[in-house]
PDB file of C-alpha atoms in Angstrom:
ATOM      1  CA  VAL A   1      45.018  94.086 -24.029  1.00 38.00           C
ATOM      2  CA  SER A   2      45.752  96.198 -20.883  1.00 37.00           C
ATOM      3  CA  PHE A   3      44.431  96.288 -17.944  1.00 41.00           C
ATOM      4  CA  LEU A   4      42.107  99.570 -16.932  1.00 40.00           C
ATOM      5  CA  PHE A   5      44.590 101.141 -14.281  1.00 35.00           C
ATOM      6  CA  ASN A   6      44.283 102.016 -10.218  1.00 34.00           C
ATOM      7  CA  TYR A   7      47.184 102.563  -8.622  1.00 30.00           C
ATOM      8  CA  ILE A   8      46.361 101.352  -4.253  1.00 29.00           C
ATOM      9  CA  LYS A   9      49.193 101.902  -2.582  1.00 31.00           C
ATOM     10  CA  PRO A  10      49.205  98.776   0.039  1.00 32.00           C
ATOM     11  CA  SER A  11      48.291  98.749   3.805  1.00 30.00           C
ATOM     12  CA  ASN A  12      48.263  97.517   6.501  1.00 33.00           C
ATOM     13  CA  SER A  13      44.436  97.280   7.147  1.00 31.00           C
ATOM     14  CA  MET A  14      44.225  94.981   3.725  1.00 33.00           C
ATOM     15  CA  LYS A  15      43.425  92.427   3.888  1.00 35.00           C
ATOM     16  CA  LYS A  16      41.712  88.752   1.902  1.00 41.00           C
ATOM     17  CA  LEU A  17      38.119  89.477   0.406  1.00 38.00           C
ATOM     18  CA  THR A  18      35.983  86.598   3.232  1.00 42.00           C
ATOM     19  CA  LYS A  19      32.306  86.252   3.636  1.00 38.00           C
ATOM     20  CA  LYS A  20      32.780  88.884   6.898  1.00 39.00           C
ATOM     21  CA  SER A  21      34.550  91.447   5.690  1.00 41.00           C
ATOM     22  CA  LEU A  22      32.362  91.902   2.272  1.00 42.00           C
ATOM     23  CA  GLU A  23      30.340  94.784   3.721  1.00 46.00           C
ATOM     24  CA  GLU A  24      33.626  96.327   4.863  1.00 45.00           C
ATOM     25  CA  LEU A  25      34.573  96.397   1.525  1.00 39.00           C
ATOM     26  CA  ALA A  26      32.361  97.786  -0.099  1.00 41.00           C
ATOM     27  CA  GLN A  27      32.616 101.094   2.246  1.00 43.00           C
ATOM     28  CA  VAL A  28      36.340 101.623   1.800  1.00 39.00           C
ATOM     29  CA  MET A  29      35.930 101.185  -1.861  1.00 39.00           C
ATOM     30  CA  PRO A  30      34.319 103.269  -3.315  1.00 36.00           C
ATOM     31  CA  VAL A  31      34.961 102.533  -6.629  1.00 39.00           C
ATOM     32  CA  LEU A  32      32.222  99.770  -6.132  1.00 36.00           C
ATOM     33  CA  SER A  33      28.828 100.641  -5.488  1.00 38.00           C
ATOM     34  CA  GLU A  34      27.654  97.449  -5.150  1.00 40.00           C
ATOM     35  CA  VAL A  35      28.898  93.745  -3.920  1.00 40.00           C
ATOM     36  CA  GLU A  36      27.003  90.994  -4.291  1.00 43.00           C
ATOM     37  CA  MET A  37      27.899  87.977  -2.716  1.00 44.00           C
ATOM     38  CA  ARG A  38      26.330  84.500  -4.361  1.00 43.00           C
ATOM     39  CA  GLU A  39      27.875  81.452  -2.089  1.00 44.00           C
ATOM     40  CA  CYS A  40      28.502  78.033  -3.582  1.00 44.00           C
ATOM     41  CA  VAL A  41      29.473  75.926  -0.384  1.00 46.00           C
ATOM     42  CA  GLY A  42      27.636  72.764  -0.824  1.00 45.00           C
ATOM     43  CA  GLY A  43      26.426  72.460  -3.708  1.00 60.00           C
ATOM     44  CA  ASP A  44      25.041  75.135  -5.989  1.00 82.00           C
ATOM     45  CA  ILE A  45      25.702  75.054  -9.539  1.00 89.00           C
ATOM     46  CA  VAL A  46      26.648  78.825 -10.874  1.00 90.00           C
ATOM     47  CA  TYR A  47      25.827  79.879 -14.761  1.00 92.00           C
ATOM     48  CA  ILE A  48      27.941  82.848 -16.424  1.00 93.00           C
ATOM     49  CA  ASN A  49      27.461  84.023 -20.081  1.00 93.00           C
ATOM     50  CA  ALA A  50      30.011  83.531 -23.214  1.00 92.00           C
ATOM     51  CA  ASP A  51      31.265  86.994 -21.714  1.00 90.00           C
ATOM     52  CA  GLY A  52      31.644  85.494 -18.221  1.00 91.00           C
ATOM     53  CA  VAL A  53      28.656  87.559 -16.734  1.00 90.00           C
ATOM     54  CA  PHE A  54      26.965  85.980 -14.061  1.00 90.00           C
ATOM     55  CA  LEU A  55      23.679  85.340 -15.037  1.00 90.00           C
ATOM     56  CA  ARG A  56      21.815  83.067 -12.200  1.00 88.00           C
ATOM     57  CA  LYS A  57      23.071  80.774  -9.417  1.00 87.00           C
ATOM     58  CA  GLU A  58      20.905  77.117  -8.875  1.00 87.00           C
ATOM     59  CA  ASN A  59      20.783  75.225  -5.699  1.00 83.00           C
ATOM     60  CA  ASN A  60      21.717  71.874  -5.910  1.00 81.00           C
ATOM     61  CA  PRO A  61      22.673  69.345  -3.179  1.00 76.00           C
ATOM     62  CA  THR A  62      25.028  67.461  -5.312  1.00 81.00           C
ATOM     63  CA  VAL A  63      27.070  69.155  -7.575  1.00 81.00           C
ATOM     64  CA  ASN A  64      28.798  72.745  -7.322  1.00 86.00           C
ATOM     65  CA  GLU A  65      29.815  73.974 -10.793  1.00 91.00           C
ATOM     66  CA  VAL A  66      29.816  76.866 -13.021  1.00 93.00           C
ATOM     67  CA  ARG A  67      27.607  76.527 -16.866  1.00 94.00           C
ATOM     68  CA  ILE A  68      28.247  78.226 -19.185  1.00 95.00           C
ATOM     69  CA  GLU A  69      24.786  79.052 -20.389  1.00 94.00           C
ATOM     70  CA  GLY A  70      23.879  77.998 -24.494  1.00 93.00           C
ATOM     71  CA  THR A  71      26.752  75.299 -24.372  1.00 94.00           C
ATOM     72  CA  SER A  72      28.173  72.546 -23.166  1.00 94.00           C
ATOM     73  CA  PHE A  73      30.718  73.367 -20.982  1.00 94.00           C
ATOM     74  CA  TYR A  74      31.056  72.975 -16.600  1.00 93.00           C
ATOM     75  CA  LYS A  75      33.359  72.224 -15.136  1.00 94.00           C
ATOM     76  CA  THR A  76      33.450  71.600 -11.049  1.00 91.00           C
ATOM     77  CA  LEU A  77      34.648  74.236  -8.087  1.00 89.00           C
ATOM     78  CA  PRO A  78      37.577  73.787  -6.250  1.00 87.00           C
ATOM     79  CA  GLU A  79      36.727  73.071  -3.140  1.00 83.00           C
ATOM     80  CA  GLY A  80      35.946  75.896  -1.077  1.00 83.00           C
ATOM     81  CA  THR A  81      34.806  78.258  -3.665  1.00 86.00           C
ATOM     82  CA  TYR A  82      32.767  80.683  -2.988  1.00 82.00           C
ATOM     83  CA  VAL A  83      31.661  83.258  -5.968  1.00 85.00           C
ATOM     84  CA  GLN A  84      30.210  86.645  -5.868  1.00 85.00           C
ATOM     85  CA  THR A  85      29.666  89.345  -8.477  1.00 85.00           C
ATOM     86  CA  PHE A  86      30.392  92.701  -8.262  1.00 82.00           C
ATOM     87  CA  MET A  87      30.017  96.225 -10.147  1.00 79.00           C
ATOM     88  CA  TYR A  88      32.860  99.143 -10.540  1.00 76.00           C
ATOM     89  CA  ASP A  89      33.208 102.270 -11.916  1.00 73.00           C
ATOM     90  CA  TYR A  90      35.399 103.405 -14.518  1.00 69.00           C
ATOM     91  CA  GLU A  91      35.843 106.101 -17.291  1.00 70.00           C
ATOM     92  CA  ALA A  92      35.742 105.783 -21.214  1.00 68.00           C
ATOM     93  CA  GLU A  93      35.809 107.897 -23.877  1.00 72.00           C
ATOM     94  CA  GLY A  94      32.416 109.192 -25.619  1.00 73.00           C
ATOM     95  CA  GLU A  95      30.694 109.601 -28.937  1.00 79.00           C
ATOM     96  CA  SER A  96      32.014 113.335 -28.686  1.00 82.00           C
ATOM     97  CA  GLY A  97      35.698 112.441 -27.164  1.00 80.00           C
ATOM     98  CA  ALA A  98      35.578 113.204 -23.905  1.00 81.00           C
ATOM     99  CA  MET A  99      35.466 111.225 -20.319  1.00 79.00           C
ATOM    100  CA  GLU A 100      32.533 109.797 -18.931  1.00 78.00           C
ATOM    101  CA  ARG A 101      31.649 107.704 -16.285  1.00 78.00           C
ATOM    102  CA  ARG A 102      30.567 104.535 -16.452  1.00 74.00           C
ATOM    103  CA  GLN A 103      29.156 101.739 -14.731  1.00 76.00           C
ATOM    104  CA  GLY A 104      30.527  97.531 -15.297  1.00 77.00           C
ATOM    105  CA  SER A 105      29.996  94.555 -13.573  1.00 81.00           C
ATOM    106  CA  GLY A 106      32.515  91.873 -12.518  1.00 88.00           C
ATOM    107  CA  ILE A 107      32.379  87.961 -11.696  1.00 91.00           C
ATOM    108  CA  MET A 108      34.908  86.960  -8.622  1.00 91.00           C
ATOM    109  CA  PHE A 109      35.519  83.264  -7.766  1.00 91.00           C
ATOM    110  CA  MET A 110      36.908  83.031  -3.866  1.00 89.00           C
ATOM    111  CA  CYS A 111      38.844  80.405  -3.088  1.00 87.00           C
ATOM    112  CA  SER A 112      39.928  80.029   0.082  1.00 82.00           C
ATOM    113  CA  GLY A 113      42.580  77.711   0.778  1.00 73.00           C
ATOM    114  CA  SER A 114      41.097  74.046   0.127  1.00 74.00           C
ATOM    115  CA  GLY A 115      41.949  73.400  -3.119  1.00 76.00           C
ATOM    116  CA  SER A 116      45.023  72.805  -4.524  1.00 85.00           C
ATOM    117  CA  TYR A 117      47.177  74.891  -7.217  1.00 89.00           C
ATOM    118  CA  GLU A 118      47.002  72.379  -9.940  1.00 89.00           C
ATOM    119  CA  GLU A 119      43.356  72.729  -9.122  1.00 90.00           C
ATOM    120  CA  GLN A 120      42.581  76.719  -9.280  1.00 92.00           C
ATOM    121  CA  LYS A 121      45.335  77.047 -12.019  1.00 93.00           C
ATOM    122  CA  ALA A 122      43.557  74.637 -13.579  1.00 93.00           C
ATOM    123  CA  PHE A 123      39.571  76.174 -13.144  1.00 94.00           C
ATOM    124  CA  PHE A 124      41.278  79.975 -13.962  1.00 96.00           C
ATOM    125  CA  GLU A 125      42.658  78.410 -17.944  1.00 96.00           C
ATOM    126  CA  SER A 126      38.889  76.435 -18.215  1.00 96.00           C
ATOM    127  CA  LEU A 127      37.956  79.671 -17.546  1.00 95.00           C
ATOM    128  CA  ALA A 128      39.914  81.803 -20.009  1.00 94.00           C
ATOM    129  CA  ARG A 129      39.543  79.192 -23.083  1.00 93.00           C
ATOM    130  CA  ASN A 130      36.035  79.162 -22.795  1.00 94.00           C
ATOM    131  CA  THR A 131      34.307  82.677 -22.504  1.00 93.00           C
ATOM    132  CA  ASN A 132      35.165  86.231 -24.316  1.00 90.00           C
ATOM    133  CA  SER A 133      36.343  87.485 -21.091  1.00 90.00           C
ATOM    134  CA  GLU A 134      39.964  88.763 -20.027  1.00 91.00           C
ATOM    135  CA  TRP A 135      39.925  87.206 -16.614  1.00 94.00           C
ATOM    136  CA  GLY A 136      42.505  87.462 -13.764  1.00 94.00           C
ATOM    137  CA  TRP A 137      44.197  84.770 -10.861  1.00 96.00           C
ATOM    138  CA  ALA A 138      46.054  86.056  -8.442  1.00 95.00           C
ATOM    139  CA  HIS A 139      47.377  83.548  -5.131  1.00 95.00           C
ATOM    140  CA  ASP A 140      49.651  82.720  -2.246  1.00 94.00           C
ATOM    141  CA  ASN A 141      51.180  79.967  -3.733  1.00 91.00           C
ATOM    142  CA  ALA A 142      54.228  81.244  -5.886  1.00 89.00           C
ATOM    143  CA  GLY A 143      56.218  78.293  -5.147  1.00 88.00           C
ATOM    144  CA  LYS A 144      54.053  76.262  -7.247  1.00 87.00           C
ATOM    145  CA  ASP A 145      53.915  73.373  -4.483  1.00 87.00           C
ATOM    146  CA  PRO A 146      51.582  71.114  -5.618  1.00 82.00           C
ATOM    147  CA  ASN A 147      50.494  70.155  -2.192  1.00 79.00           C
ATOM    148  CA  ALA A 148      49.891  72.830  -0.039  1.00 81.00           C
ATOM    149  CA  GLN A 149      46.606  74.609   0.310  1.00 81.00           C
ATOM    150  CA  MET A 150      46.059  78.482  -1.041  1.00 88.00           C
ATOM    151  CA  ASN A 151      44.130  81.299  -1.071  1.00 91.00           C
ATOM    152  CA  SER A 152      43.304  82.636  -4.730  1.00 92.00           C
ATOM    153  CA  MET A 153      40.866  84.745  -6.335  1.00 94.00           C
ATOM    154  CA  ILE A 154      39.997  84.070  -9.733  1.00 95.00           C
ATOM    155  CA  PHE A 155      38.058  87.433 -11.563  1.00 94.00           C
ATOM    156  CA  SER A 156      36.560  88.557 -14.905  1.00 92.00           C
ATOM    157  CA  THR A 157      35.813  92.402 -15.234  1.00 88.00           C
ATOM    158  CA  ASN A 158      33.507  91.376 -18.436  1.00 83.00           C
ATOM    159  CA  ASP A 159      35.022  92.783 -21.264  1.00 80.00           C
ATOM    160  CA  SER A 160      37.529  91.067 -24.355  1.00 72.00           C
ATOM    161  CA  ASN A 161      40.179  93.743 -24.453  1.00 75.00           C
ATOM    162  CA  SER A 162      40.744  94.689 -20.630  1.00 77.00           C
ATOM    163  CA  LEU A 163      39.958  93.611 -16.975  1.00 82.00           C
ATOM    164  CA  ASP A 164      39.632  96.806 -13.899  1.00 80.00           C
ATOM    165  CA  SER A 165      42.206  95.585 -11.543  1.00 80.00           C
ATOM    166  CA  THR A 166      41.004  97.605  -8.630  1.00 79.00           C
ATOM    167  CA  ILE A 167      38.858  94.516  -6.805  1.00 82.00           C
ATOM    168  CA  PHE A 168      42.750  92.781  -7.458  1.00 86.00           C
ATOM    169  CA  LEU A 169      45.120  95.692  -5.950  1.00 86.00           C
ATOM    170  CA  GLU A 170      43.038  96.252  -2.652  1.00 85.00           C
ATOM    171  CA  GLN A 171      43.679  93.599  -1.746  1.00 89.00           C
ATOM    172  CA  ALA A 172      47.148  92.050  -3.610  1.00 91.00           C
ATOM    173  CA  SER A 173      49.465  92.291  -0.599  1.00 92.00           C
ATOM    174  CA  GLU A 174      47.327  88.664   0.279  1.00 93.00           C
ATOM    175  CA  TYR A 175      48.737  87.578  -2.905  1.00 95.00           C
ATOM    176  CA  ASN A 176      52.438  86.768  -4.817  1.00 95.00           C
ATOM    177  CA  ALA A 177      51.611  85.744  -7.580  1.00 95.00           C
ATOM    178  CA  PHE A 178      49.034  87.013 -10.482  1.00 95.00           C
ATOM    179  CA  TYR A 179      48.403  86.280 -13.735  1.00 93.00           C
ATOM    180  CA  HIS A 180      45.762  87.666 -16.135  1.00 91.00           C
ATOM    181  CA  SER A 181      44.291  85.735 -19.019  1.00 91.00           C
ATOM    182  CA  HIS A 182      44.062  86.407 -23.232  1.00 85.00           C
ATOM    183  CA  PRO A 183      41.000  85.410 -24.279  1.00 82.00           C
ATOM    184  CA  ARG A 184      41.366  82.435 -27.122  1.00 75.00           C
ATOM    185  CA  ASP A 185      39.665  84.283 -29.742  1.00 70.00           C
ATOM    186  CA  ALA A 186      41.119  88.127 -29.710  1.00 63.00           C
ATOM    187  CA  ASN A 187      43.875  89.001 -31.561  1.00 66.00           C
ATOM    188  CA  VAL A 188      46.017  90.795 -29.640  1.00 66.00           C
ATOM    189  CA  ASP A 189      49.240  91.040 -29.033  1.00 67.00           C
ATOM    190  CA  PRO A 190      50.284  88.090 -26.419  1.00 63.00           C
ATOM    191  CA  ASN A 191      52.720  90.452 -25.234  1.00 68.00           C
ATOM    192  CA  PRO A 192      52.172  92.944 -22.137  1.00 68.00           C
ATOM    193  CA  SER A 193      51.278  96.599 -22.795  1.00 74.00           C
ATOM    194  CA  ASP A 194      52.740  99.431 -20.763  1.00 77.00           C
ATOM    195  CA  PRO A 195      49.720  99.618 -18.438  1.00 77.00           C
ATOM    196  CA  ASP A 196      49.988  95.870 -18.217  1.00 80.00           C
ATOM    197  CA  ARG A 197      53.213  96.795 -16.558  1.00 82.00           C
ATOM    198  CA  ASN A 198      52.681  99.305 -14.473  1.00 85.00           C
ATOM    199  CA  VAL A 199      50.746  97.161 -12.885  1.00 87.00           C
ATOM    200  CA  LYS A 200      53.562  94.758 -12.653  1.00 89.00           C
ATOM    201  CA  ASN A 201      55.618  98.112 -11.775  1.00 90.00           C
ATOM    202  CA  ASN A 202      52.997  98.058  -9.223  1.00 91.00           C
ATOM    203  CA  LEU A 203      52.905  94.580  -7.135  1.00 93.00           C
ATOM    204  CA  ILE A 204      57.519  94.459  -7.277  1.00 93.00           C
ATOM    205  CA  ASP A 205      57.668  97.857  -6.029  1.00 93.00           C
ATOM    206  CA  ASN A 206      54.591  97.771  -3.613  1.00 93.00           C
ATOM    207  CA  PHE A 207      53.885  94.714  -2.600  1.00 94.00           C
ATOM    208  CA  GLY A 208      57.264  92.965  -3.137  1.00 94.00           C
ATOM    209  CA  TYR A 209      56.288  90.248  -5.980  1.00 94.00           C
ATOM    210  CA  ASP A 210      58.859  89.022  -7.967  1.00 93.00           C
ATOM    211  CA  THR A 211      58.870  89.619 -11.624  1.00 90.00           C
ATOM    212  CA  LYS A 212      58.591  85.919 -12.752  1.00 91.00           C
ATOM    213  CA  ASN A 213      55.711  85.521 -11.006  1.00 93.00           C
ATOM    214  CA  ILE A 214      53.128  88.156 -12.684  1.00 93.00           C
ATOM    215  CA  GLY A 215      52.713  87.403 -16.587  1.00 90.00           C
ATOM    216  CA  THR A 216      49.835  86.164 -19.155  1.00 89.00           C
ATOM    217  CA  TYR A 217      47.747  83.509 -19.840  1.00 91.00           C
ATOM    218  CA  ASP A 218      47.466  82.856 -23.877  1.00 89.00           C
ATOM    219  CA  ALA A 219      43.754  80.550 -23.999  1.00 89.00           C
ATOM    220  CA  LYS A 220      44.979  80.553 -27.504  1.00 88.00           C
ATOM    221  CA  THR A 221      48.458  78.612 -26.934  1.00 89.00           C
ATOM    222  CA  ASN A 222      48.040  77.284 -24.029  1.00 91.00           C
ATOM    223  CA  SER A 223      51.145  78.851 -22.467  1.00 90.00           C
ATOM    224  CA  TYR A 224      52.325  81.631 -19.801  1.00 90.00           C
ATOM    225  CA  ASN A 225      54.234  84.390 -20.548  1.00 86.00           C
ATOM    226  CA  THR A 226      56.395  86.247 -18.123  1.00 82.00           C
ATOM    227  CA  TYR A 227      56.222  89.985 -18.273  1.00 72.00           C
ATOM    228  CA  TYR A 228      60.040  91.496 -19.385  1.00 61.00           C
TER     229      TYR A 228
END
């Protein structure tokens, strides 16, 4: 299991993805050919499938949650959360053995300073345990203060074997902790791969992260492992 790693140097112009900055982000990140925000504030139901792929959003005056189509799973969105979908380009080996340019899709939940650490942690873990995809969770509460309001992004690029980190690395300077999940039913090595360590080294060397706040979440054992 590994990231599709893209090296991005830190920049003073980096900022958190917000409602006002979505169009600007789409322009400065050519790897994203489409960015579409779907707000989930004030009562909405977001439907995804078992692979974490966004299906649709339904307005609801009393419920604000994500549901997995065809199952009984639902989870209340952390307070202050909105969701957006995005497209990204990547390279993969084709049938001929040559590298081919392809396009993938993803979904991102942005938690903007209202939900608590435990609330956002539980949301990330629920998605990891109940879908077939890897998920990333970046937040700015490395001290794990249970009472602090915090910002975080919880995202997936809809793949059980990898997580494209481009959209996170473009905003890595806004956070100080990062974890990605291994799916519950995946037969994978729980230890970080070499590309995982490349991401770790990038976050430490260029963004000031502490190694103890970078790791994996194993959905099968419900446990966290820091990189080494």
